[in-house]
Amino acid sequence: MSPNNIQVTVVVPAYRRTAVLRAAILSLFAQDLPAARYEVIVVDSSPEEDNCRMMEELAPSAPCAFRWFHKKPEGPGPSRNLGAAEARADIIAFMDSDCQAAPGWLRGGLAAFSEGIGIVQGRTLPDPAGKLGVFRHYVRVEAETPIYETANVFYRKQAFMESGGFPADLTPRASAPMGGEDVVVAWSVKRKGWLTRFAPEALVHHEVMPMPVWKWIFIRNFFIWPALVGRFPELRSILYGAYFLDRPQAMFTLGAAATLAAPFFHWALLALWIPYCLVRGLEPSATLRGPLRPVRLPAYLLRDTSTFCLLVAGSIKYRCLVL
């Protein structure tokens, strides 16, 4: 057991959004793990003092060791690195500030560790009080993913330190970071030979947020996927046909290529759009059912065009083809 009997250190990066951060901290204070066995570290990079004042107010009611730090904005990755460096436990639990941990979160995550396990990924569900639907942002993780989202993940500290830590974000002052740092750390750890495990008992709930239509269309995080695949070619095993983001994107690329070729060969090539229409028009939907599903096609065509452009731009910049 680590010094002071602390078994797990929770690290939460924060950037503005004081009320959301407060709810996250209170959920950590309500863990059913004995208070002496865990600590909470928040690393804030907000330009204002609101978060720090809020934490000062909460500190007297903290049942466990509770510390916070302030640093310049570089994205959530470097904030997590600072928290990890300050951690006194052998296990580090990362949770994002827009999440709330179930009371048994830490207990469930700790129970999944055994010899050789370097990463334990927990279960993440949308806040049951949130309204789900189109143009809503939330994270859902119900099985081990290749991304190892830091909304809910545990690392053995030794394994984390061997990885070199999280890189800075490309857009450190954005309301939503570009991301990708979770993939970098997890696959660096896996390359060191550490094993992974999924712990459904380690549950957190992710905030459900309204999403502007343009953010649903323009998912800028896809820009960095070629960089991630270039650094970790192992990720090609999860791509569709090793080079496409997913099946719909592969069908879109086929249709786009047919459109470019048709004027030079034959207009019948436009029939190659049919697979895309079938994939997007018939895939399951929670909002539009039965014969209404094809109504989504124009919207998805716009979004898939945006995604294709982002992937092409990223492929050129990072010299690694992902479409």
PDB file of C-alpha atoms in Angstrom:
ATOM      1  CA  MET A   1       0.000   0.000   0.000  1.00  0.00           C
ATOM      2  CA  SER A   2       1.253   3.499  -0.834  1.00  0.00           C
ATOM      3  CA  PRO A   3       2.255   6.065   1.848  1.00  0.00           C
ATOM      4  CA  ASN A   4      -0.508   7.366   4.103  1.00  0.00           C
ATOM      5  CA  ASN A   5      -2.655   4.338   3.152  1.00  0.00           C
ATOM      6  CA  ILE A   6      -3.885   6.166   0.032  1.00  0.00           C
ATOM      7  CA  GLN A   7      -4.630   3.557  -2.630  1.00  0.00           C
ATOM      8  CA  VAL A   8      -5.991   5.727  -5.432  1.00  0.00           C
ATOM      9  CA  THR A   9      -5.592   9.347  -6.480  1.00  0.00           C
ATOM     10  CA  VAL A  10      -8.390  10.925  -8.511  1.00  0.00           C
ATOM     11  CA  VAL A  11      -7.205  13.572 -10.984  1.00  0.00           C
ATOM     12  CA  VAL A  12      -9.693  15.968 -12.576  1.00  0.00           C
ATOM     13  CA  PRO A  13      -8.625  18.623 -15.094  1.00  0.00           C
ATOM     14  CA  ALA A  14     -10.816  21.733 -15.138  1.00  0.00           C
ATOM     15  CA  TYR A  15     -11.375  24.711 -17.381  1.00  0.00           C
ATOM     16  CA  ARG A  16     -14.152  27.104 -16.415  1.00  0.00           C
ATOM     17  CA  ARG A  17     -17.709  25.661 -15.973  1.00  0.00           C
ATOM     18  CA  THR A  18     -17.718  26.073 -12.186  1.00  0.00           C
ATOM     19  CA  ALA A  19     -21.139  24.549 -11.486  1.00  0.00           C
ATOM     20  CA  VAL A  20     -20.327  21.410 -13.483  1.00  0.00           C
ATOM     21  CA  LEU A  21     -16.972  21.024 -11.728  1.00  0.00           C
ATOM     22  CA  ARG A  22     -18.633  21.433  -8.341  1.00  0.00           C
ATOM     23  CA  ALA A  23     -21.033  18.556  -9.073  1.00  0.00           C
ATOM     24  CA  ALA A  24     -18.114  16.372 -10.150  1.00  0.00           C
ATOM     25  CA  ILE A  25     -16.201  17.067  -6.946  1.00  0.00           C
ATOM     26  CA  LEU A  26     -19.212  16.394  -4.748  1.00  0.00           C
ATOM     27  CA  SER A  27     -19.688  13.021  -6.446  1.00  0.00           C
ATOM     28  CA  LEU A  28     -16.095  12.187  -5.566  1.00  0.00           C
ATOM     29  CA  PHE A  29     -16.644  13.195  -1.960  1.00  0.00           C
ATOM     30  CA  ALA A  30     -19.561  10.702  -1.883  1.00  0.00           C
ATOM     31  CA  GLN A  31     -17.504   7.606  -2.751  1.00  0.00           C
ATOM     32  CA  ASP A  32     -18.161   4.515  -0.647  1.00  0.00           C
ATOM     33  CA  LEU A  33     -14.418   3.845  -0.385  1.00  0.00           C
ATOM     34  CA  PRO A  34     -13.043   4.700   3.073  1.00  0.00           C
ATOM     35  CA  ALA A  35     -11.914   8.329   2.979  1.00  0.00           C
ATOM     36  CA  ALA A  36      -8.390   7.487   4.133  1.00  0.00           C
ATOM     37  CA  ARG A  37      -7.848   5.316   1.029  1.00  0.00           C
ATOM     38  CA  TYR A  38      -8.258   7.984  -1.646  1.00  0.00           C
ATOM     39  CA  GLU A  39      -7.448  11.573  -2.467  1.00  0.00           C
ATOM     40  CA  VAL A  40      -8.801  14.061  -5.009  1.00  0.00           C
ATOM     41  CA  ILE A  41      -6.642  16.449  -7.038  1.00  0.00           C
ATOM     42  CA  VAL A  42      -8.141  19.102  -9.324  1.00  0.00           C
ATOM     43  CA  VAL A  43      -5.929  20.985 -11.758  1.00  0.00           C
ATOM     44  CA  ASP A  44      -7.593  24.146 -13.033  1.00  0.00           C
ATOM     45  CA  SER A  45      -6.400  26.233 -15.974  1.00  0.00           C
ATOM     46  CA  SER A  46      -9.225  28.786 -16.097  1.00  0.00           C
ATOM     47  CA  PRO A  47      -8.279  32.438 -16.552  1.00  0.00           C
ATOM     48  CA  GLU A  48     -10.810  33.413 -13.867  1.00  0.00           C
ATOM     49  CA  GLU A  49     -10.711  32.608 -10.140  1.00  0.00           C
ATOM     50  CA  ASP A  50     -14.240  31.166  -9.905  1.00  0.00           C
ATOM     51  CA  ASN A  51     -13.184  27.521  -9.757  1.00  0.00           C
ATOM     52  CA  CYS A  52     -10.526  28.131  -7.121  1.00  0.00           C
ATOM     53  CA  ARG A  53     -12.952  30.089  -4.926  1.00  0.00           C
ATOM     54  CA  MET A  54     -15.521  27.314  -5.231  1.00  0.00           C
ATOM     55  CA  MET A  55     -12.954  24.693  -4.194  1.00  0.00           C
ATOM     56  CA  GLU A  56     -11.888  26.792  -1.223  1.00  0.00           C
ATOM     57  CA  GLU A  57     -15.521  26.771  -0.102  1.00  0.00           C
ATOM     58  CA  LEU A  58     -15.823  22.988  -0.519  1.00  0.00           C
ATOM     59  CA  ALA A  59     -12.515  22.100   1.115  1.00  0.00           C
ATOM     60  CA  PRO A  60     -13.752  22.110   4.754  1.00  0.00           C
ATOM     61  CA  SER A  61     -16.413  19.516   3.873  1.00  0.00           C
ATOM     62  CA  ALA A  62     -14.037  17.188   2.024  1.00  0.00           C
ATOM     63  CA  PRO A  63     -14.073  13.695   3.595  1.00  0.00           C
ATOM     64  CA  CYS A  64     -10.795  12.751   1.903  1.00  0.00           C
ATOM     65  CA  ALA A  65      -7.518  14.487   1.123  1.00  0.00           C
ATOM     66  CA  PHE A  66      -8.378  17.270  -1.339  1.00  0.00           C
ATOM     67  CA  ARG A  67      -5.909  19.475  -3.187  1.00  0.00           C
ATOM     68  CA  TRP A  68      -6.057  21.721  -6.223  1.00  0.00           C
ATOM     69  CA  PHE A  69      -3.548  23.466  -8.433  1.00  0.00           C
ATOM     70  CA  HIS A  70      -3.719  26.222 -11.019  1.00  0.00           C
ATOM     71  CA  LYS A  71      -1.716  26.369 -14.259  1.00  0.00           C
ATOM     72  CA  LYS A  72      -1.778  28.041 -17.654  1.00  0.00           C
ATOM     73  CA  PRO A  73      -4.143  26.529 -20.261  1.00  0.00           C
ATOM     74  CA  GLU A  74      -2.545  23.801 -22.394  1.00  0.00           C
ATOM     75  CA  GLY A  75      -5.532  21.499 -22.653  1.00  0.00           C
ATOM     76  CA  PRO A  76      -6.573  18.772 -20.219  1.00  0.00           C
ATOM     77  CA  GLY A  77      -3.547  16.540 -20.904  1.00  0.00           C
ATOM     78  CA  PRO A  78      -0.855  18.617 -19.181  1.00  0.00           C
ATOM     79  CA  SER A  79      -3.282  19.290 -16.314  1.00  0.00           C
ATOM     80  CA  ARG A  80      -3.626  15.543 -15.813  1.00  0.00           C
ATOM     81  CA  ASN A  81       0.164  15.212 -15.955  1.00  0.00           C
ATOM     82  CA  LEU A  82       0.538  17.695 -13.107  1.00  0.00           C
ATOM     83  CA  GLY A  83      -2.064  15.853 -11.061  1.00  0.00           C
ATOM     84  CA  ALA A  84      -0.378  12.513 -11.719  1.00  0.00           C
ATOM     85  CA  ALA A  85       3.002  13.899 -10.671  1.00  0.00           C
ATOM     86  CA  GLU A  86       1.469  15.029  -7.376  1.00  0.00           C
ATOM     87  CA  ALA A  87      -0.379  11.739  -6.796  1.00  0.00           C
ATOM     88  CA  ARG A  88       0.534   9.844  -3.636  1.00  0.00           C
ATOM     89  CA  ALA A  89      -1.171   6.590  -4.658  1.00  0.00           C
ATOM     90  CA  ASP A  90      -0.031   3.711  -6.856  1.00  0.00           C
ATOM     91  CA  ILE A  91      -3.276   3.926  -8.869  1.00  0.00           C
ATOM     92  CA  ILE A  92      -4.436   7.091 -10.646  1.00  0.00           C
ATOM     93  CA  ALA A  93      -8.101   7.492 -11.577  1.00  0.00           C
ATOM     94  CA  PHE A  94      -8.816  10.075 -14.257  1.00  0.00           C
ATOM     95  CA  MET A  95     -12.276  11.619 -14.524  1.00  0.00           C
ATOM     96  CA  ASP A  96     -13.366  14.667 -16.493  1.00  0.00           C
ATOM     97  CA  SER A  97     -15.016  17.670 -14.895  1.00  0.00           C
ATOM     98  CA  ASP A  98     -18.258  17.117 -16.840  1.00  0.00           C
ATOM     99  CA  CYS A  99     -18.789  13.717 -15.210  1.00  0.00           C
ATOM    100  CA  GLN A 100     -20.221  12.510 -11.914  1.00  0.00           C
ATOM    101  CA  ALA A 101     -18.944   9.310 -10.317  1.00  0.00           C
ATOM    102  CA  ALA A 102     -21.311   6.686  -8.959  1.00  0.00           C
ATOM    103  CA  PRO A 103     -20.642   5.943  -5.249  1.00  0.00           C
ATOM    104  CA  GLY A 104     -18.888   2.636  -6.068  1.00  0.00           C
ATOM    105  CA  TRP A 105     -16.717   4.038  -8.881  1.00  0.00           C
ATOM    106  CA  LEU A 106     -13.371   3.879  -7.105  1.00  0.00           C
ATOM    107  CA  ARG A 107     -14.088   0.560  -5.440  1.00  0.00           C
ATOM    108  CA  GLY A 108     -15.027  -0.994  -8.802  1.00  0.00           C
ATOM    109  CA  GLY A 109     -11.944   0.344 -10.540  1.00  0.00           C
ATOM    110  CA  LEU A 110      -9.532  -0.794  -7.844  1.00  0.00           C
ATOM    111  CA  ALA A 111     -11.027  -4.294  -7.767  1.00  0.00           C
ATOM    112  CA  ALA A 112     -10.170  -4.802 -11.447  1.00  0.00           C
ATOM    113  CA  PHE A 113      -6.415  -4.426 -10.947  1.00  0.00           C
ATOM    114  CA  SER A 114      -4.175  -7.470 -10.685  1.00  0.00           C
ATOM    115  CA  GLU A 115      -0.625  -8.390 -11.638  1.00  0.00           C
ATOM    116  CA  GLY A 116       0.318  -6.955 -15.026  1.00  0.00           C
ATOM    117  CA  ILE A 117      -2.762  -4.760 -15.426  1.00  0.00           C
ATOM    118  CA  GLY A 118      -1.741  -1.220 -16.359  1.00  0.00           C
ATOM    119  CA  ILE A 119      -5.082   0.237 -17.492  1.00  0.00           C
ATOM    120  CA  VAL A 120      -8.619  -0.288 -16.252  1.00  0.00           C
ATOM    121  CA  GLN A 121     -11.343   1.369 -18.276  1.00  0.00           C
ATOM    122  CA  GLY A 122     -14.621   2.049 -16.515  1.00  0.00           C
ATOM    123  CA  ARG A 123     -18.197   2.243 -17.750  1.00  0.00           C
ATOM    124  CA  THR A 124     -19.507   5.661 -18.791  1.00  0.00           C
ATOM    125  CA  LEU A 125     -23.186   6.382 -19.386  1.00  0.00           C
ATOM    126  CA  PRO A 126     -25.050   9.600 -20.139  1.00  0.00           C
ATOM    127  CA  ASP A 127     -26.533  11.375 -17.141  1.00  0.00           C
ATOM    128  CA  PRO A 128     -29.930   9.703 -16.571  1.00  0.00           C
ATOM    129  CA  ALA A 129     -31.386  13.146 -15.848  1.00  0.00           C
ATOM    130  CA  GLY A 130     -30.255  14.423 -19.242  1.00  0.00           C
ATOM    131  CA  LYS A 131     -32.411  14.572 -22.363  1.00  0.00           C
ATOM    132  CA  LEU A 132     -30.964  12.338 -25.082  1.00  0.00           C
ATOM    133  CA  GLY A 133     -31.535  12.840 -28.787  1.00  0.00           C
ATOM    134  CA  VAL A 134     -30.169  14.502 -31.878  1.00  0.00           C
ATOM    135  CA  PHE A 135     -27.749  17.402 -31.310  1.00  0.00           C
ATOM    136  CA  ARG A 136     -26.814  16.261 -27.805  1.00  0.00           C
ATOM    137  CA  HIS A 137     -23.263  15.617 -26.697  1.00  0.00           C
ATOM    138  CA  TYR A 138     -22.344  12.923 -24.184  1.00  0.00           C
ATOM    139  CA  VAL A 139     -20.005   9.954 -23.846  1.00  0.00           C
ATOM    140  CA  ARG A 140     -21.184   6.347 -23.695  1.00  0.00           C
ATOM    141  CA  VAL A 141     -18.668   3.551 -23.028  1.00  0.00           C
ATOM    142  CA  GLU A 142     -20.059   0.090 -22.255  1.00  0.00           C
ATOM    143  CA  ALA A 143     -17.084  -2.055 -23.306  1.00  0.00           C
ATOM    144  CA  GLU A 144     -13.353  -1.554 -23.677  1.00  0.00           C
ATOM    145  CA  THR A 145     -12.604   0.902 -26.477  1.00  0.00           C
ATOM    146  CA  PRO A 146      -9.380   1.649 -28.382  1.00  0.00           C
ATOM    147  CA  ILE A 147      -9.589   5.274 -27.265  1.00  0.00           C
ATOM    148  CA  TYR A 148      -9.535   4.656 -23.488  1.00  0.00           C
ATOM    149  CA  GLU A 149     -11.479   7.837 -22.846  1.00  0.00           C
ATOM    150  CA  THR A 150     -10.185   9.794 -19.874  1.00  0.00           C
ATOM    151  CA  ALA A 151     -13.731  10.552 -18.794  1.00  0.00           C
ATOM    152  CA  ASN A 152     -13.325   7.330 -16.814  1.00  0.00           C
ATOM    153  CA  VAL A 153     -10.044   5.433 -16.773  1.00  0.00           C
ATOM    154  CA  PHE A 154      -7.585   4.120 -14.172  1.00  0.00           C
ATOM    155  CA  TYR A 155      -3.824   3.765 -14.630  1.00  0.00           C
ATOM    156  CA  ARG A 156      -1.192   2.074 -12.552  1.00  0.00           C
ATOM    157  CA  LYS A 157       1.080   5.012 -11.801  1.00  0.00           C
ATOM    158  CA  GLN A 158       4.191   3.140 -12.904  1.00  0.00           C
ATOM    159  CA  ALA A 159       2.616   2.393 -16.279  1.00  0.00           C
ATOM    160  CA  PHE A 160       1.431   5.965 -16.698  1.00  0.00           C
ATOM    161  CA  MET A 161       4.854   7.426 -15.943  1.00  0.00           C
ATOM    162  CA  GLU A 162       6.454   5.031 -18.439  1.00  0.00           C
ATOM    163  CA  SER A 163       4.149   6.393 -21.143  1.00  0.00           C
ATOM    164  CA  GLY A 164       5.596   9.892 -20.957  1.00  0.00           C
ATOM    165  CA  GLY A 165       2.237  11.448 -20.093  1.00  0.00           C
ATOM    166  CA  PHE A 166      -0.396  13.318 -22.071  1.00  0.00           C
ATOM    167  CA  PRO A 167       0.584  15.776 -24.822  1.00  0.00           C
ATOM    168  CA  ALA A 168      -0.735  19.339 -24.907  1.00  0.00           C
ATOM    169  CA  ASP A 169      -3.887  20.013 -26.891  1.00  0.00           C
ATOM    170  CA  LEU A 170      -3.838  21.725 -30.281  1.00  0.00           C
ATOM    171  CA  THR A 171      -6.588  24.115 -29.092  1.00  0.00           C
ATOM    172  CA  PRO A 172      -5.916  24.656 -25.368  1.00  0.00           C
ATOM    173  CA  ARG A 173      -8.362  27.535 -24.900  1.00  0.00           C
ATOM    174  CA  ALA A 174     -11.275  25.979 -26.768  1.00  0.00           C
ATOM    175  CA  SER A 175     -14.453  25.066 -24.890  1.00  0.00           C
ATOM    176  CA  ALA A 176     -14.017  21.532 -26.262  1.00  0.00           C
ATOM    177  CA  PRO A 177     -10.403  20.367 -26.763  1.00  0.00           C
ATOM    178  CA  MET A 178      -9.226  18.706 -29.963  1.00  0.00           C
ATOM    179  CA  GLY A 179      -8.454  15.554 -27.977  1.00  0.00           C
ATOM    180  CA  GLY A 180      -6.404  12.493 -28.863  1.00  0.00           C
ATOM    181  CA  GLU A 181      -4.169  12.644 -25.808  1.00  0.00           C
ATOM    182  CA  ASP A 182      -6.035   9.732 -24.208  1.00  0.00           C
ATOM    183  CA  VAL A 183      -5.179   7.520 -27.206  1.00  0.00           C
ATOM    184  CA  VAL A 184      -1.504   8.505 -27.050  1.00  0.00           C
ATOM    185  CA  VAL A 185      -1.060   7.549 -23.399  1.00  0.00           C
ATOM    186  CA  ALA A 186      -3.072   4.329 -23.541  1.00  0.00           C
ATOM    187  CA  TRP A 187      -1.309   2.908 -26.578  1.00  0.00           C
ATOM    188  CA  SER A 188       2.086   3.958 -25.229  1.00  0.00           C
ATOM    189  CA  VAL A 189       1.273   1.957 -22.096  1.00  0.00           C
ATOM    190  CA  LYS A 190       0.070  -1.032 -24.131  1.00  0.00           C
ATOM    191  CA  ARG A 191       3.311  -0.971 -26.135  1.00  0.00           C
ATOM    192  CA  LYS A 192       5.212  -1.371 -22.875  1.00  0.00           C
ATOM    193  CA  GLY A 193       3.503  -4.730 -22.393  1.00  0.00           C
ATOM    194  CA  TRP A 194       0.955  -3.701 -19.787  1.00  0.00           C
ATOM    195  CA  LEU A 195      -2.422  -5.444 -19.901  1.00  0.00           C
ATOM    196  CA  THR A 196      -5.840  -3.782 -19.921  1.00  0.00           C
ATOM    197  CA  ARG A 197      -9.216  -4.615 -18.397  1.00  0.00           C
ATOM    198  CA  PHE A 198     -12.755  -3.264 -18.483  1.00  0.00           C
ATOM    199  CA  ALA A 199     -14.622  -2.727 -15.199  1.00  0.00           C
ATOM    200  CA  PRO A 200     -18.384  -2.236 -15.656  1.00  0.00           C
ATOM    201  CA  GLU A 201     -18.749  -1.671 -11.911  1.00  0.00           C
ATOM    202  CA  ALA A 202     -16.605   1.483 -12.161  1.00  0.00           C
ATOM    203  CA  LEU A 203     -19.415   3.748 -13.359  1.00  0.00           C
ATOM    204  CA  VAL A 204     -19.508   7.465 -14.052  1.00  0.00           C
ATOM    205  CA  HIS A 205     -22.270   9.504 -15.655  1.00  0.00           C
ATOM    206  CA  HIS A 206     -21.366  12.000 -18.364  1.00  0.00           C
ATOM    207  CA  GLU A 207     -23.177  15.307 -18.687  1.00  0.00           C
ATOM    208  CA  VAL A 208     -25.671  15.545 -21.577  1.00  0.00           C
ATOM    209  CA  MET A 209     -25.123  18.865 -23.324  1.00  0.00           C
ATOM    210  CA  PRO A 210     -27.023  20.543 -26.179  1.00  0.00           C
ATOM    211  CA  MET A 211     -24.887  20.535 -29.326  1.00  0.00           C
ATOM    212  CA  PRO A 212     -25.073  23.308 -31.937  1.00  0.00           C
ATOM    213  CA  VAL A 213     -25.993  21.977 -35.367  1.00  0.00           C
ATOM    214  CA  TRP A 214     -22.650  23.095 -36.818  1.00  0.00           C
ATOM    215  CA  LYS A 215     -20.760  21.035 -34.235  1.00  0.00           C
ATOM    216  CA  TRP A 216     -22.780  17.963 -35.215  1.00  0.00           C
ATOM    217  CA  ILE A 217     -21.793  18.572 -38.842  1.00  0.00           C
ATOM    218  CA  PHE A 218     -18.187  19.670 -38.273  1.00  0.00           C
ATOM    219  CA  ILE A 219     -16.540  17.201 -35.877  1.00  0.00           C
ATOM    220  CA  ARG A 220     -13.068  18.698 -35.884  1.00  0.00           C
ATOM    221  CA  ASN A 221     -11.561  15.947 -33.735  1.00  0.00           C
ATOM    222  CA  PHE A 222     -11.370  13.779 -36.864  1.00  0.00           C
ATOM    223  CA  PHE A 223      -8.558  16.022 -38.115  1.00  0.00           C
ATOM    224  CA  ILE A 224      -6.087  14.372 -35.724  1.00  0.00           C
ATOM    225  CA  TRP A 225      -7.008  10.766 -36.502  1.00  0.00           C
ATOM    226  CA  PRO A 226      -4.330  10.469 -39.229  1.00  0.00           C
ATOM    227  CA  ALA A 227      -1.743  11.689 -36.716  1.00  0.00           C
ATOM    228  CA  LEU A 228      -2.819   9.071 -34.181  1.00  0.00           C
ATOM    229  CA  VAL A 229      -2.799   6.255 -36.743  1.00  0.00           C
ATOM    230  CA  GLY A 230       0.601   7.389 -38.018  1.00  0.00           C
ATOM    231  CA  ARG A 231       2.014   7.200 -34.508  1.00  0.00           C
ATOM    232  CA  PHE A 232       0.220   3.967 -33.621  1.00  0.00           C
ATOM    233  CA  PRO A 233      -0.315   1.843 -36.747  1.00  0.00           C
ATOM    234  CA  GLU A 234      -1.969  -0.723 -34.484  1.00  0.00           C
ATOM    235  CA  LEU A 235      -5.071   1.487 -34.701  1.00  0.00           C
ATOM    236  CA  ARG A 236      -5.561   0.435 -38.315  1.00  0.00           C
ATOM    237  CA  SER A 237      -7.006  -2.801 -36.995  1.00  0.00           C
ATOM    238  CA  ILE A 238     -10.063  -0.888 -35.762  1.00  0.00           C
ATOM    239  CA  LEU A 239     -10.552   1.085 -38.978  1.00  0.00           C
ATOM    240  CA  TYR A 240     -12.825  -0.158 -41.734  1.00  0.00           C
ATOM    241  CA  GLY A 241     -10.601  -1.798 -44.321  1.00  0.00           C
ATOM    242  CA  ALA A 242      -7.587  -0.422 -42.417  1.00  0.00           C
ATOM    243  CA  TYR A 243      -7.871   2.994 -44.141  1.00  0.00           C
ATOM    244  CA  PHE A 244     -11.414   4.247 -43.519  1.00  0.00           C
ATOM    245  CA  LEU A 245     -12.783   5.779 -40.344  1.00  0.00           C
ATOM    246  CA  ASP A 246     -15.866   3.550 -40.512  1.00  0.00           C
ATOM    247  CA  ARG A 247     -18.131   1.803 -42.994  1.00  0.00           C
ATOM    248  CA  PRO A 248     -20.265   4.855 -43.908  1.00  0.00           C
ATOM    249  CA  GLN A 249     -17.112   6.879 -44.568  1.00  0.00           C
ATOM    250  CA  ALA A 250     -15.811   4.132 -46.856  1.00  0.00           C
ATOM    251  CA  MET A 251     -19.082   4.144 -48.793  1.00  0.00           C
ATOM    252  CA  PHE A 252     -18.983   7.949 -48.970  1.00  0.00           C
ATOM    253  CA  THR A 253     -15.454   7.850 -50.384  1.00  0.00           C
ATOM    254  CA  LEU A 254     -16.620   5.381 -53.033  1.00  0.00           C
ATOM    255  CA  GLY A 255     -19.440   7.717 -54.041  1.00  0.00           C
ATOM    256  CA  ALA A 256     -17.196  10.768 -54.071  1.00  0.00           C
ATOM    257  CA  ALA A 257     -14.661   8.971 -56.272  1.00  0.00           C
ATOM    258  CA  ALA A 258     -17.468   7.940 -58.630  1.00  0.00           C
ATOM    259  CA  THR A 259     -18.630  11.542 -58.884  1.00  0.00           C
ATOM    260  CA  LEU A 260     -15.159  12.701 -59.879  1.00  0.00           C
ATOM    261  CA  ALA A 261     -14.725   9.870 -62.402  1.00  0.00           C
ATOM    262  CA  ALA A 262     -18.183   9.985 -64.023  1.00  0.00           C
ATOM    263  CA  PRO A 263     -17.525  12.974 -66.364  1.00  0.00           C
ATOM    264  CA  PHE A 264     -14.461  11.204 -67.781  1.00  0.00           C
ATOM    265  CA  PHE A 265     -15.860   7.679 -68.060  1.00  0.00           C
ATOM    266  CA  HIS A 266     -19.636   7.169 -67.738  1.00  0.00           C
ATOM    267  CA  TRP A 267     -22.432   8.706 -65.681  1.00  0.00           C
ATOM    268  CA  ALA A 268     -23.542   5.224 -64.671  1.00  0.00           C
ATOM    269  CA  LEU A 269     -20.721   5.329 -62.151  1.00  0.00           C
ATOM    270  CA  LEU A 270     -22.972   7.502 -59.990  1.00  0.00           C
ATOM    271  CA  ALA A 271     -24.787   4.284 -59.083  1.00  0.00           C
ATOM    272  CA  LEU A 272     -21.869   3.693 -56.726  1.00  0.00           C
ATOM    273  CA  TRP A 273     -23.634   6.098 -54.349  1.00  0.00           C
ATOM    274  CA  ILE A 274     -26.235   3.407 -53.700  1.00  0.00           C
ATOM    275  CA  PRO A 275     -24.194   1.574 -51.019  1.00  0.00           C
ATOM    276  CA  TYR A 276     -23.780   4.854 -49.114  1.00  0.00           C
ATOM    277  CA  CYS A 277     -27.496   5.603 -49.340  1.00  0.00           C
ATOM    278  CA  LEU A 278     -28.327   2.141 -48.061  1.00  0.00           C
ATOM    279  CA  VAL A 279     -25.853   2.328 -45.174  1.00  0.00           C
ATOM    280  CA  ARG A 280     -26.943   5.766 -43.981  1.00  0.00           C
ATOM    281  CA  GLY A 281     -30.608   5.349 -44.866  1.00  0.00           C
ATOM    282  CA  LEU A 282     -31.179   2.005 -43.187  1.00  0.00           C
ATOM    283  CA  GLU A 283     -28.909   2.076 -40.128  1.00  0.00           C
ATOM    284  CA  PRO A 284     -30.710   2.006 -36.754  1.00  0.00           C
ATOM    285  CA  SER A 285     -31.832   5.329 -35.329  1.00  0.00           C
ATOM    286  CA  ALA A 286     -33.279   6.277 -31.968  1.00  0.00           C
ATOM    287  CA  THR A 287     -35.025   9.342 -33.384  1.00  0.00           C
ATOM    288  CA  LEU A 288     -36.296   8.420 -36.862  1.00  0.00           C
ATOM    289  CA  ARG A 289     -37.772   4.981 -37.382  1.00  0.00           C
ATOM    290  CA  GLY A 290     -39.014   2.862 -40.282  1.00  0.00           C
ATOM    291  CA  PRO A 291     -39.673   4.742 -43.530  1.00  0.00           C
ATOM    292  CA  LEU A 292     -38.509   8.023 -41.956  1.00  0.00           C
ATOM    293  CA  ARG A 293     -34.901   6.874 -41.755  1.00  0.00           C
ATOM    294  CA  PRO A 294     -33.958   7.960 -45.304  1.00  0.00           C
ATOM    295  CA  VAL A 295     -34.971  11.522 -44.342  1.00  0.00           C
ATOM    296  CA  ARG A 296     -31.596  11.732 -42.573  1.00  0.00           C
ATOM    297  CA  LEU A 297     -29.610  11.292 -45.786  1.00  0.00           C
ATOM    298  CA  PRO A 298     -29.102  14.999 -46.675  1.00  0.00           C
ATOM    299  CA  ALA A 299     -27.936  15.809 -43.147  1.00  0.00           C
ATOM    300  CA  TYR A 300     -25.554  12.856 -43.023  1.00  0.00           C
ATOM    301  CA  LEU A 301     -24.263  13.669 -46.500  1.00  0.00           C
ATOM    302  CA  LEU A 302     -23.306  17.126 -45.267  1.00  0.00           C
ATOM    303  CA  ARG A 303     -21.631  15.742 -42.144  1.00  0.00           C
ATOM    304  CA  ASP A 304     -19.793  12.970 -43.997  1.00  0.00           C
ATOM    305  CA  THR A 305     -18.532  15.512 -46.523  1.00  0.00           C
ATOM    306  CA  SER A 306     -17.170  17.603 -43.655  1.00  0.00           C
ATOM    307  CA  THR A 307     -15.574  14.537 -42.066  1.00  0.00           C
ATOM    308  CA  PHE A 308     -13.997  13.516 -45.376  1.00  0.00           C
ATOM    309  CA  CYS A 309     -12.459  16.981 -45.791  1.00  0.00           C
ATOM    310  CA  LEU A 310     -11.090  16.940 -42.237  1.00  0.00           C
ATOM    311  CA  LEU A 311      -9.560  13.491 -42.735  1.00  0.00           C
ATOM    312  CA  VAL A 312      -8.011  14.487 -46.062  1.00  0.00           C
ATOM    313  CA  ALA A 313      -6.522  17.627 -44.491  1.00  0.00           C
ATOM    314  CA  GLY A 314      -5.168  15.603 -41.558  1.00  0.00           C
ATOM    315  CA  SER A 315      -3.815  12.917 -43.888  1.00  0.00           C
ATOM    316  CA  ILE A 316      -1.894  15.551 -45.840  1.00  0.00           C
ATOM    317  CA  LYS A 317      -0.587  17.357 -42.756  1.00  0.00           C
ATOM    318  CA  TYR A 318       0.496  14.223 -40.910  1.00  0.00           C
ATOM    319  CA  ARG A 319       1.414  12.174 -44.009  1.00  0.00           C
ATOM    320  CA  CYS A 320      -0.725   9.227 -43.022  1.00  0.00           C
ATOM    321  CA  LEU A 321      -3.759   8.185 -45.056  1.00  0.00           C
ATOM    322  CA  VAL A 322      -7.051   7.852 -43.180  1.00  0.00           C
ATOM    323  CA  LEU A 323     -10.313   8.566 -45.014  1.00  0.00           C
TER     324      LEU A 323
END
